[in-house]
Short mmCIF file of C-alpha atoms (C1' of nucleotides) in Angstrom, two decimals:
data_model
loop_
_atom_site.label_atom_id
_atom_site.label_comp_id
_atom_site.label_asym_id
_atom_site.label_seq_id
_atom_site.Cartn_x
_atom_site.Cartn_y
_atom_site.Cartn_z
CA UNK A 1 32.41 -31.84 -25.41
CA UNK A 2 30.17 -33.26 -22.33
CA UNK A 3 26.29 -32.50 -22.53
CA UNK A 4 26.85 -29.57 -20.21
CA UNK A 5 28.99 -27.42 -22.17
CA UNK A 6 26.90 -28.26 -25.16
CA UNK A 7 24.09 -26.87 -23.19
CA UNK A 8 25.80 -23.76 -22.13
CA UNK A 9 27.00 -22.87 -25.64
CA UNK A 10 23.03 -23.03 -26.82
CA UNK A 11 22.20 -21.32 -23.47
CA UNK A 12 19.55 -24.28 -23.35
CA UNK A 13 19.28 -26.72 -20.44
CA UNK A 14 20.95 -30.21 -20.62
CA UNK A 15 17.33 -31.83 -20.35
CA UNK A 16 16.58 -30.30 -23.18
CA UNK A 17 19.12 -31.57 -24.93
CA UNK A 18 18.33 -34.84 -24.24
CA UNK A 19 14.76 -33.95 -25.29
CA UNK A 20 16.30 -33.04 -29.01
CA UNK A 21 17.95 -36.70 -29.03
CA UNK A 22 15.16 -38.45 -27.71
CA UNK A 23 12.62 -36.43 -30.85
CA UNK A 24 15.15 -37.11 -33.43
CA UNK A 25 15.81 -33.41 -33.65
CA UNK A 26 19.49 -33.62 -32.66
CA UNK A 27 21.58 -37.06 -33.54
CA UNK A 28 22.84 -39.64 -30.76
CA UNK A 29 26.56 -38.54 -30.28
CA UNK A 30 29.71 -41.42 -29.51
CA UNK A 31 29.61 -41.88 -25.80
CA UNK A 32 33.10 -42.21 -23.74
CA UNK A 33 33.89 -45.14 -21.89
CA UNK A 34 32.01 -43.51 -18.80
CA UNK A 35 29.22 -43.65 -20.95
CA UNK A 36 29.20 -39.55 -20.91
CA UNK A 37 27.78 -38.60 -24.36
CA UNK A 38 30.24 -36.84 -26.09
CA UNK A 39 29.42 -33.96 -28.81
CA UNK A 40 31.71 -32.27 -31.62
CA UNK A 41 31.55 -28.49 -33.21
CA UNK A 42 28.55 -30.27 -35.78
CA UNK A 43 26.20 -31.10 -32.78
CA UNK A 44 26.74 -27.57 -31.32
CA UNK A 45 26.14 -26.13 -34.93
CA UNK A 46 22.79 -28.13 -35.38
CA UNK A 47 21.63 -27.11 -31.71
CA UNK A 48 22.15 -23.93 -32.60
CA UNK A 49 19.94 -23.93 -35.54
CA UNK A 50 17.22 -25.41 -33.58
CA UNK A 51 17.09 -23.60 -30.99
CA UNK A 52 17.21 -20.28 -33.38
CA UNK A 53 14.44 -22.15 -35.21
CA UNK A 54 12.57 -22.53 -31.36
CA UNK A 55 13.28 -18.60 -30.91
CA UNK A 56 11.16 -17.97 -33.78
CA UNK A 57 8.11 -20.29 -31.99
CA UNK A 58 8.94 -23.11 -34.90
CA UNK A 59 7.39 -25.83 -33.84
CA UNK A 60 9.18 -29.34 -33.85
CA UNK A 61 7.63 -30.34 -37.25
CA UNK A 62 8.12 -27.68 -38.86
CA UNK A 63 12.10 -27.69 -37.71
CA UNK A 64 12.11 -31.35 -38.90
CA UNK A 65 11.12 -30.18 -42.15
CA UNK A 66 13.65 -27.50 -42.20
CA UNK A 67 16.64 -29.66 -40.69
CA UNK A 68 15.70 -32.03 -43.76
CA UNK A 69 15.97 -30.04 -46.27
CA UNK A 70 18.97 -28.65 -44.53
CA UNK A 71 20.83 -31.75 -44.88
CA UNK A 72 20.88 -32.18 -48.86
CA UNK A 73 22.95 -29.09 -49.63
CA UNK A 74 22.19 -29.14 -53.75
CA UNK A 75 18.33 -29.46 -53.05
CA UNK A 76 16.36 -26.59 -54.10
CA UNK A 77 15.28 -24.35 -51.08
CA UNK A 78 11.44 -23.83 -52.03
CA UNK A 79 10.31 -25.80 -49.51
CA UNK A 80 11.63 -23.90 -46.91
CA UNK A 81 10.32 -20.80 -48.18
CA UNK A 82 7.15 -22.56 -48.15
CA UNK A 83 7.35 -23.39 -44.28
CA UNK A 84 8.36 -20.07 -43.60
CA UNK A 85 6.08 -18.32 -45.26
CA UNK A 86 2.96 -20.47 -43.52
CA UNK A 87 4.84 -20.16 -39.99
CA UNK A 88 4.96 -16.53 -40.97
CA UNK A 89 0.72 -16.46 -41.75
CA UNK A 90 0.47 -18.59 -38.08
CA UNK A 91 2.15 -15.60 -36.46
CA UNK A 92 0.29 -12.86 -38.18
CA UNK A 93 -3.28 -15.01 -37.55
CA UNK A 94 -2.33 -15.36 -33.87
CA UNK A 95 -1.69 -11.93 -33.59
CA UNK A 96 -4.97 -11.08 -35.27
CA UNK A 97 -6.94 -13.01 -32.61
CA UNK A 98 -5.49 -11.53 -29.78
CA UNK A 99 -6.02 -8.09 -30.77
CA UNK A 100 -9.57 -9.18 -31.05
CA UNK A 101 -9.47 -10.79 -27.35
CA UNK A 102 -7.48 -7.48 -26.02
CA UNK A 103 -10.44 -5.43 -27.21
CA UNK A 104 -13.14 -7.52 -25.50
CA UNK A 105 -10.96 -7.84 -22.57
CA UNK A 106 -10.99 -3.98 -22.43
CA UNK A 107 -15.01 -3.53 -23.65
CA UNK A 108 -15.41 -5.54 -20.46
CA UNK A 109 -13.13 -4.24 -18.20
CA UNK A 110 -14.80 -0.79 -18.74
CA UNK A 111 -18.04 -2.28 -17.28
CA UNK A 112 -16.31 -2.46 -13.46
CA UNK A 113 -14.13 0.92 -13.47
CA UNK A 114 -14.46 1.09 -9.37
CA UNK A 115 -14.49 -1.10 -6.93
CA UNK A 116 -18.18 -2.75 -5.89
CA UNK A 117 -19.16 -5.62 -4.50
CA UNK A 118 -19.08 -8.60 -6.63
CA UNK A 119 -23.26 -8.56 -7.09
CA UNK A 120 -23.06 -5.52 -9.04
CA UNK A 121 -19.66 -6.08 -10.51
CA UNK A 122 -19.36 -5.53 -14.32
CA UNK A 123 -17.20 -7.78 -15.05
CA UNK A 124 -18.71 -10.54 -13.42
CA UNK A 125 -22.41 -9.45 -14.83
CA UNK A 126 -20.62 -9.66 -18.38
CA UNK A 127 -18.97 -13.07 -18.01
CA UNK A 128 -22.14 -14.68 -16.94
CA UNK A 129 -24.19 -12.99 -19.74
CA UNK A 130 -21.69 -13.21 -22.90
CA UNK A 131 -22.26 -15.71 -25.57
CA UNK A 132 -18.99 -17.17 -26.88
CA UNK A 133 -19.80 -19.82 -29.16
CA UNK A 134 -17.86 -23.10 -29.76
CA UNK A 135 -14.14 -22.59 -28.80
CA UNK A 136 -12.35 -20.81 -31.49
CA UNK A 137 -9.17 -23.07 -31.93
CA UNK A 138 -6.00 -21.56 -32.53
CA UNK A 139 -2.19 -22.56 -34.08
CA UNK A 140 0.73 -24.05 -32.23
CA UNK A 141 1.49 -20.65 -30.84
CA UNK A 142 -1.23 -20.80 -28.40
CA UNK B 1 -30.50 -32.41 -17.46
CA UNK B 2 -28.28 -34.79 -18.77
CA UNK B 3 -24.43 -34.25 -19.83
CA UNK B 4 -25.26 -34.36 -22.94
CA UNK B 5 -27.58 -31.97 -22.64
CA UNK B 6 -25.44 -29.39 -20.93
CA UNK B 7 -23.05 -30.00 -23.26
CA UNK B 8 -24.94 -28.84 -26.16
CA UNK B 9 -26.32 -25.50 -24.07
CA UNK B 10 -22.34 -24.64 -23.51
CA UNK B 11 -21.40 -25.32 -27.28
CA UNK B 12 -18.55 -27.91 -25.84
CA UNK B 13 -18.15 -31.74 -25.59
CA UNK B 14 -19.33 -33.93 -23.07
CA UNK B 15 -15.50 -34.60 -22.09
CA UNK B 16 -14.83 -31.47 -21.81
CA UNK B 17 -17.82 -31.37 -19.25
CA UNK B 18 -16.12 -33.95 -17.21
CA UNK B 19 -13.34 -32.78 -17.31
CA UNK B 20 -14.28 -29.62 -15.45
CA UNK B 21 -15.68 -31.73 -12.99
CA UNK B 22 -12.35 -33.55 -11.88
CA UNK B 23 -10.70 -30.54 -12.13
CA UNK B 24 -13.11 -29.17 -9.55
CA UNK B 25 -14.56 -25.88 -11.62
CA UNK B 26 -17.38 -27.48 -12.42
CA UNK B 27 -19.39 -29.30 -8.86
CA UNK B 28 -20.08 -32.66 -9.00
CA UNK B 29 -23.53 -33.23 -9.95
CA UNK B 30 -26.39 -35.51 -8.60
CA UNK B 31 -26.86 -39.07 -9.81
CA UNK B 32 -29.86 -40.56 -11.58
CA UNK B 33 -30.63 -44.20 -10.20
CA UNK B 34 -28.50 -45.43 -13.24
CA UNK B 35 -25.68 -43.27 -12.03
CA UNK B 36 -25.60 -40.84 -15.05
CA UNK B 37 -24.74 -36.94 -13.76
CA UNK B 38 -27.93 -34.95 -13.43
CA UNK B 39 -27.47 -31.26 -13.66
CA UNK B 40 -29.75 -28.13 -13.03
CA UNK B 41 -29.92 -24.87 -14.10
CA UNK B 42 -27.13 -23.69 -11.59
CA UNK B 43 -24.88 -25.83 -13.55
CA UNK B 44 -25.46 -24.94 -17.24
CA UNK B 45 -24.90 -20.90 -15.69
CA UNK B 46 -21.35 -21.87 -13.67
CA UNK B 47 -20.35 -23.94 -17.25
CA UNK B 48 -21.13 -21.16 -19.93
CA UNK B 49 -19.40 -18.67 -17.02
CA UNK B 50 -16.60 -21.00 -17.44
CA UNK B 51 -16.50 -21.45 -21.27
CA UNK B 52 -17.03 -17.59 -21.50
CA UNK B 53 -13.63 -17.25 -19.49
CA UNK B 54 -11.82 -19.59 -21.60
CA UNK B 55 -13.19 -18.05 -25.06
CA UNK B 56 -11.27 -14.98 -23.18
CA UNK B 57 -8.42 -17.27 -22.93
CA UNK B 58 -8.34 -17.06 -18.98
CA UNK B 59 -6.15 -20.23 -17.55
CA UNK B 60 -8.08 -22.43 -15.24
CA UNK B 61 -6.20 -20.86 -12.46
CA UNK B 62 -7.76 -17.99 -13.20
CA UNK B 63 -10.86 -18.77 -13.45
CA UNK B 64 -10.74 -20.92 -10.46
CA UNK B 65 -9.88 -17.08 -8.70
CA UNK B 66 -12.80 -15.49 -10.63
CA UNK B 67 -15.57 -18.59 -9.71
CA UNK B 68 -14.25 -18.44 -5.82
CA UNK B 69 -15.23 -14.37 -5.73
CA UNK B 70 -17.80 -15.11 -7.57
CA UNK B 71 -19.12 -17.31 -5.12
CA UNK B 72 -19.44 -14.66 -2.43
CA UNK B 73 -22.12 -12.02 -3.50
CA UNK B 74 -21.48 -9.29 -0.76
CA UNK B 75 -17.46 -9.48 -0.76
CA UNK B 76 -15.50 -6.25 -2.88
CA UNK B 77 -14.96 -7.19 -6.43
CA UNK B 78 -11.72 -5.67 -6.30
CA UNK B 79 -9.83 -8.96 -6.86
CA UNK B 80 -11.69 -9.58 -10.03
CA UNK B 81 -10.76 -6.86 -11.65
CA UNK B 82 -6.74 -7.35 -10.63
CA UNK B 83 -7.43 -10.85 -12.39
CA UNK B 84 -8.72 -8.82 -15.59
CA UNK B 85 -5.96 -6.18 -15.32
CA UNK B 86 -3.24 -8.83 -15.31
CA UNK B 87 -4.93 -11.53 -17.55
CA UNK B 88 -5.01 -8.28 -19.98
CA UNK B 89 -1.66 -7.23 -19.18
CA UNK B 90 -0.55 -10.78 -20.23
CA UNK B 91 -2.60 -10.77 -23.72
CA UNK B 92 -0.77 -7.45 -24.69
CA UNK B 93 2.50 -8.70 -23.50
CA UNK B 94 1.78 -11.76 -26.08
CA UNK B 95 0.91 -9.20 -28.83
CA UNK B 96 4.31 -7.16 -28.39
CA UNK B 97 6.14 -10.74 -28.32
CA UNK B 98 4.47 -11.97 -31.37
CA UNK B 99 5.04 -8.83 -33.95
CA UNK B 100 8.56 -9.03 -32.66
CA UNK B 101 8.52 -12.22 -34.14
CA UNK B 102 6.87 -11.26 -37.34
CA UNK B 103 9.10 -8.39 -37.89
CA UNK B 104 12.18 -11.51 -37.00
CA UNK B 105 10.56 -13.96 -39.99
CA UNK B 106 9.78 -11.39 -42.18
CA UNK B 107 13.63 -9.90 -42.10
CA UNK B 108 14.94 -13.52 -42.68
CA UNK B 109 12.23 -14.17 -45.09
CA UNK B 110 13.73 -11.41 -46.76
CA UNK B 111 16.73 -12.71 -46.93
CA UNK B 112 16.04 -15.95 -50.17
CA UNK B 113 13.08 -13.91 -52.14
CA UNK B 114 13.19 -16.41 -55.11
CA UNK B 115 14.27 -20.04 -54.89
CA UNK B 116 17.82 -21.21 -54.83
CA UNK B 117 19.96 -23.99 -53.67
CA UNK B 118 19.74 -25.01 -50.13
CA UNK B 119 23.32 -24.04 -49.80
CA UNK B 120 22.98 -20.34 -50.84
CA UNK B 121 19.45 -19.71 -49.00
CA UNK B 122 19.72 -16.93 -46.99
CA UNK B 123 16.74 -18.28 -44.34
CA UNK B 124 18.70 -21.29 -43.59
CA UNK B 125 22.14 -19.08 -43.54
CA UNK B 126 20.19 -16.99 -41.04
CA UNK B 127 18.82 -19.62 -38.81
CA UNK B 128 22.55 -20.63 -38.46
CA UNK B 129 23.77 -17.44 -37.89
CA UNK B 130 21.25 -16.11 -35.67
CA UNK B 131 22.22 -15.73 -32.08
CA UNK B 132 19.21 -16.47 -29.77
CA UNK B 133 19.45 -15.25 -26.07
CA UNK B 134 18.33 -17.85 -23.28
CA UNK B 135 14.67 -19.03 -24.07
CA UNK B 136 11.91 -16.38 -23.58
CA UNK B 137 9.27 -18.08 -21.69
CA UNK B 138 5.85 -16.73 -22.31
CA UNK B 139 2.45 -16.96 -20.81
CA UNK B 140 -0.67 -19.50 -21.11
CA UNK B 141 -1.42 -17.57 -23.88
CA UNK B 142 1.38 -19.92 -25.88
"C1'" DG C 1 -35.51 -58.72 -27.53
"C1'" DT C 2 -32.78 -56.05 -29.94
"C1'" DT C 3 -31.19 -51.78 -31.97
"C1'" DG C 4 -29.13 -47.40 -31.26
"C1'" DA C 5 -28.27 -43.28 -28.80
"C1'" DC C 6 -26.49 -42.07 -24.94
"C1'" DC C 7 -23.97 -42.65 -20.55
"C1'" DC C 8 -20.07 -44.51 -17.28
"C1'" DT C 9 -14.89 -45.10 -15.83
"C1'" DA C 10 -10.14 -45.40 -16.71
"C1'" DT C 11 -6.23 -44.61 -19.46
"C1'" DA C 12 -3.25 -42.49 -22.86
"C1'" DG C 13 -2.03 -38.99 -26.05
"C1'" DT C 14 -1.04 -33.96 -27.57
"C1'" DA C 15 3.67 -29.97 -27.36
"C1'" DG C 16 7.78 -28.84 -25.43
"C1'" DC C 17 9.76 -29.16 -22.18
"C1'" DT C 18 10.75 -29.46 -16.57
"C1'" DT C 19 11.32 -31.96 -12.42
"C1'" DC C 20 12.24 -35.91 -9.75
"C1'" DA C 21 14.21 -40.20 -8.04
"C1'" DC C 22 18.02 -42.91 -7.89
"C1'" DG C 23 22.38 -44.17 -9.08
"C1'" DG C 24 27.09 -44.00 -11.70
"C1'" DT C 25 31.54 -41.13 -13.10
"C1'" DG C 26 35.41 -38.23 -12.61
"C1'" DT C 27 38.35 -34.89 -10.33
"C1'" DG C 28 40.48 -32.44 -6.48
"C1'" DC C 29 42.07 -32.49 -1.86
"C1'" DA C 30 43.60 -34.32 2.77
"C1'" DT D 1 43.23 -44.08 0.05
"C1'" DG D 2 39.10 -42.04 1.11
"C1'" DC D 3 35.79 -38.60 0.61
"C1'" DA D 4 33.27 -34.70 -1.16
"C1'" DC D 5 31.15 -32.67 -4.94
"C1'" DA D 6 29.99 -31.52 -9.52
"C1'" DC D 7 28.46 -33.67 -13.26
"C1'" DC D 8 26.47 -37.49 -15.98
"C1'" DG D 9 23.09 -41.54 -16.88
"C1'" DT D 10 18.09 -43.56 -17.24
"C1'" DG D 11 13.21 -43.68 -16.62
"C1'" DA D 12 9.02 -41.83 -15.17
"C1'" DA D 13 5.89 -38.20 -13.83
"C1'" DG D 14 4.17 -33.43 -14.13
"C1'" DC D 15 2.64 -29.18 -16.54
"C1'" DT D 16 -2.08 -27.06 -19.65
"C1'" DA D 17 -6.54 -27.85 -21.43
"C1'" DC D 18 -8.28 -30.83 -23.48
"C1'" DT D 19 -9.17 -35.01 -26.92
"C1'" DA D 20 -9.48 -39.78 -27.98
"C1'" DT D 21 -9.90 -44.59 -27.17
"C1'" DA D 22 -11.33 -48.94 -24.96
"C1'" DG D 23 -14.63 -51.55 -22.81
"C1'" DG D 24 -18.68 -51.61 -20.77
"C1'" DG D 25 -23.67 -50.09 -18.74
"C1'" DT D 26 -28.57 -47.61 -19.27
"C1'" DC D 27 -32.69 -46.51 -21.44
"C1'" DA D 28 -36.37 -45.73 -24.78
"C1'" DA D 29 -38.41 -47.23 -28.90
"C1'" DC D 30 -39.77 -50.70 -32.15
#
DNA sequence: GTTGACCCTATAGTAGCTTCACGGTGTGCA
DNA sequence: TGCACACCGTGAAGCTACTATAGGGTCAAC
């Protein structure tokens, strides 16, 4: 299987394939004589699981962790309850904060419901007077 | 007022500061006979205007719309409030997206409530099953 | 004159790709 | 045989919004 049927089985782009080699994510296939990588049903199973894993907003570490773990059958699977269940908190924080950001988006909003000129625009008076402190920083998710 | 100075009025870093400058949201300041950046009040408004926008999690972009407006007292406001409308548009979008996901990990996590073998955990059956459309690209909001 | 806090520029790194430049490979058709 | 064309290869740069590091200069106080 060339890298572009790989890709179109994943519905992923070829670079990004490449990508997956070059992090370690996916392993280097055999290469023809051409030089044309060349990938079996295992490589389009594994992209597959990463890219379901990507789907979810898992970052790379955290698929690393779970591709690990993955690969020693007999382990126990604690571990990857464990990642799930912080990915899971990540999600639920992120959504948390932009609730709170939707709301002040909306308080200000409110303060420019017409047009005016941008002198006595609400919006504008409120960006210029609000006090954020120091940046709030957020998860992987943005 | 030196960088440092400004810095600490804005609650960010000094690089941060310059960083603004290059990217051209923040003007270039005068120059003290030792060539450090001398800023006036002027600047330590347009810079908390700025961090105010980005504790709203605008993208420079769009605050690079809302500073050029901004810049012309007696022209309609209009614009700045289809920046608002959209940026907000774009935080809700996020929120829908992101308790999709939740509901997503929480099914999985569902699926392996008590620890087991890697072999018979239902996440990692799932995350091989799944079946993952084309990549859903989302906004600056990550 | 020397310490220490602060400033300067330039460069690279972060995450997860995407895009580009430039060139090689393989297949079908005249 | 020659050519077109789709596909593959590598390496490097670009995206966002910073952050960090290296290597050096400025200034006030002691």
């Amino acid at each position: 299987m060339k890298i572009g049927d790989l890709a179109r089985a994943a519905q992923c782009t070829v670079e990004t394939v490449r990508y997956y080699e070059r992090e370690g994510l996916l392993p280097p296939p055999a290469r023809t004589a051409g030089n044309y990588r060349d990938y079996g049903q295992e490589h389009a199973e594994r992209l597959r699981f990463i890219r379901n894993c990507r789907a979810l907003d898992m970052s790379h570490g955290e698929i690393r962790s779970v591709l690990a773990l993955a690969d020693q059958p007999s382990a126990c699977c604690g571990a990857v309850n464990d990642v799930f269940d912080q990915h899971i908190a990540h999600v639920a924080e992120r959504i948390r904060e932009l609730e709170h950001l939707r709301r002040s988006l909306l308080t200000l909003r409110e303060r420019c419901r017409r047009e005016r000129t941008v002198e006595d625009c609400g919006i504008l008076q409120g960006l210029a007077e609000m006090e954020s402190g120091p940046p709030g920083r957020h998860t992987h998710l943005g």
